[in-house]
Structure formats: structure tokens, C-alpha cells
Short mmCIF file of C-alpha atoms in Angstrom, two decimals:
data_model
loop_
_atom_site.label_atom_id
_atom_site.label_comp_id
_atom_site.label_asym_id
_atom_site.label_seq_id
_atom_site.Cartn_x
_atom_site.Cartn_y
_atom_site.Cartn_z
CA UNK A 1 53.93 94.94 108.01
CA UNK A 2 55.45 98.35 108.27
CA UNK A 3 52.81 100.91 106.33
CA UNK A 4 53.53 104.81 105.20
CA UNK A 5 51.82 107.88 105.44
CA UNK A 6 49.13 106.82 103.78
CA UNK A 7 48.78 103.21 105.25
CA UNK A 8 50.07 101.92 102.10
CA UNK A 9 52.89 99.11 102.24
CA UNK A 10 56.28 98.97 102.40
CA UNK A 11 57.75 96.20 100.77
CA UNK A 12 61.41 95.15 101.11
CA UNK A 13 63.59 93.23 98.74
CA UNK A 14 65.47 90.31 100.10
CA UNK A 15 68.14 91.17 97.51
CA UNK A 16 68.12 94.44 99.54
CA UNK A 17 69.24 92.39 102.78
CA UNK A 18 71.61 90.65 101.79
CA UNK A 19 73.58 93.01 99.61
CA UNK A 20 73.20 94.61 103.17
CA UNK A 21 74.87 92.05 104.99
CA UNK A 22 77.54 91.60 102.73
CA UNK A 23 78.42 95.09 102.36
CA UNK A 24 78.44 95.30 105.78
CA UNK A 25 81.63 91.93 106.11
CA UNK A 26 83.70 94.67 104.04
CA UNK A 27 86.53 95.79 106.59
CA UNK A 28 87.00 98.74 105.84
CA UNK A 29 83.89 99.74 104.47
CA UNK A 30 81.04 102.02 106.01
CA UNK A 31 77.67 102.02 105.75
CA UNK A 32 74.88 105.03 105.80
CA UNK A 33 71.49 105.84 104.96
CA UNK A 34 70.20 109.00 103.67
CA UNK A 35 66.50 109.71 103.73
CA UNK A 36 64.54 112.67 103.79
CA UNK A 37 61.30 111.40 104.15
CA UNK A 38 58.88 113.31 106.32
CA UNK A 39 57.55 110.20 108.43
CA UNK A 40 61.57 110.22 110.11
CA UNK A 41 59.53 107.89 112.56
CA UNK A 42 58.15 105.59 110.08
CA UNK A 43 61.61 105.34 108.39
CA UNK A 44 63.06 104.32 111.64
CA UNK A 45 60.99 101.52 113.69
CA UNK A 46 61.83 100.15 108.83
CA UNK A 47 65.97 100.56 110.14
CA UNK A 48 65.07 99.04 113.21
CA UNK A 49 62.20 96.29 112.32
CA UNK A 50 64.92 95.19 109.61
CA UNK A 51 67.34 94.64 112.06
CA UNK A 52 69.56 97.42 109.61
CA UNK A 53 70.21 99.95 112.48
CA UNK A 54 72.98 97.30 113.76
CA UNK A 55 74.27 97.18 109.73
CA UNK A 56 74.42 101.15 109.20
CA UNK A 57 77.03 103.25 110.62
CA UNK A 58 75.65 106.89 110.52
CA UNK A 59 72.23 107.43 109.67
CA UNK A 60 70.99 110.39 108.17
CA UNK A 61 66.93 110.53 107.88
CA UNK A 62 65.14 113.76 108.06
CA UNK A 63 63.52 115.75 106.13
CA UNK A 64 66.26 118.60 104.15
CA UNK A 65 68.25 118.04 101.00
CA UNK A 66 70.19 114.81 100.13
CA UNK A 67 73.35 117.25 99.93
CA UNK A 68 72.90 118.58 103.13
CA UNK A 69 73.03 114.47 104.17
CA UNK A 70 75.93 114.04 102.32
CA UNK A 71 77.29 116.67 103.48
CA UNK A 72 77.05 115.38 106.96
CA UNK A 73 78.11 112.39 105.97
CA UNK A 74 81.22 113.42 104.69
CA UNK A 75 82.25 115.65 107.24
CA UNK A 76 81.22 112.89 110.78
CA UNK A 77 83.48 109.98 107.93
CA UNK A 78 85.98 112.35 106.44
CA UNK A 79 85.04 110.19 102.87
CA UNK A 80 85.74 111.82 99.42
CA UNK A 81 82.97 112.07 98.08
CA UNK A 82 84.37 110.45 95.05
CA UNK A 83 84.64 107.36 97.14
CA UNK A 84 80.97 106.97 98.01
CA UNK A 85 78.23 105.20 96.53
CA UNK A 86 74.91 106.26 96.34
CA UNK A 87 71.17 104.21 95.41
CA UNK A 88 67.98 105.81 95.45
CA UNK A 89 64.95 105.71 93.70
CA UNK A 90 64.31 108.93 92.88
CA UNK A 91 65.76 110.70 90.07
CA UNK A 92 66.22 114.02 90.99
CA UNK A 93 67.89 113.03 94.35
CA UNK A 94 70.73 110.81 91.77
CA UNK A 95 71.59 114.93 90.30
CA UNK A 96 71.60 116.45 93.60
CA UNK A 97 74.06 113.49 94.56
CA UNK A 98 75.72 113.52 91.64
CA UNK A 99 76.70 116.95 91.64
CA UNK A 100 78.93 116.38 94.79
CA UNK A 101 80.90 113.84 92.45
CA UNK A 102 79.36 110.69 94.23
CA UNK A 103 78.66 107.67 92.64
CA UNK A 104 74.84 107.83 91.99
CA UNK A 105 72.83 105.00 90.92
CA UNK A 106 69.08 105.09 89.93
CA UNK A 107 67.10 101.75 91.09
CA UNK A 108 64.18 102.72 89.92
CA UNK A 109 62.50 99.07 91.24
CA UNK A 110 65.14 99.28 94.51
CA UNK A 111 68.32 97.61 94.50
CA UNK A 112 68.73 94.43 93.64
CA UNK A 113 71.70 92.14 92.97
CA UNK A 114 72.54 93.12 88.72
CA UNK A 115 72.39 96.37 90.28
CA UNK A 116 74.56 96.65 92.98
CA UNK A 117 77.01 94.69 90.69
CA UNK A 118 76.47 97.19 87.67
CA UNK A 119 77.80 99.56 90.10
CA UNK A 120 80.42 98.08 91.81
CA UNK A 121 81.89 97.40 88.15
CA UNK A 122 81.52 101.01 87.39
CA UNK A 123 83.40 102.10 90.13
CA UNK A 124 85.90 99.31 89.76
CA UNK A 125 86.36 100.75 85.92
CA UNK A 126 86.59 104.42 87.59
CA UNK A 127 89.49 103.95 90.56
CA UNK A 128 91.02 101.17 87.44
CA UNK A 129 91.70 104.67 85.22
CA UNK A 130 93.07 107.09 87.39
#
């Protein structure tokens, strides 16, 4: 079990692990995490203890704006913002990242299969109209 800086346990949804693994199996899809946490070591520990370091192609974990995280990811990957999908439990992060043109989805209870499928359908619908 991993605890945050306030000694609260951090719970991981099983769906999250399954979703990350399924994304990683897709050809030509990059997987990244972006966290503005001030508890950088705790966040990295969470990533490594869950084996996500083997799944993420990029990790931006440092206390800064999500805008900075996504600008860095865009610069590193050369992927246009409108071809990215982002999930977050905090509405202000969604608002920030959406302003860049990233497909952003508010998941207050974490990413679960239903929310993930809905996001993919919306993404596909967006690109089928262009």
C-alpha cells in the first residue's frame, strides 16, 4: 500500500491497470502520465510499484501547470494536441488542457472502463466528422 503525504492510502482502480495495459498493446499509440503533484517521489513510487513505468512512454511528474506538462509532451512526441486524449479527476485540469485542443475527460472517480469507452467513442466521432 502506498500513502500520500497526509498518510492517506492511495487506491488504484483495477480498471485503470487493465486500461493502461490495453492501450500499450495498440500499435502507434503513446502513453503518458502528467501529474502536477508536489509529492513527486510518492507519485514516482506509485508508478514504479504498479509497474506502470513499463507502460508509460513519457512521464511529466512535477509541480507545474498541466499546460506546461502538455506543452512538454507535445514538444517531445510531435503529436498534435487534437490527437491526444486526457483524463483527470480535477475539473480545473480538464479546463486548462482542453484550452490547448486536447480531448479532455473529467473522471472524478478515476478512469474506469465505461468512461474510457465513452472517451474513445467521442474521439472517433470527432475524427469521423473531419
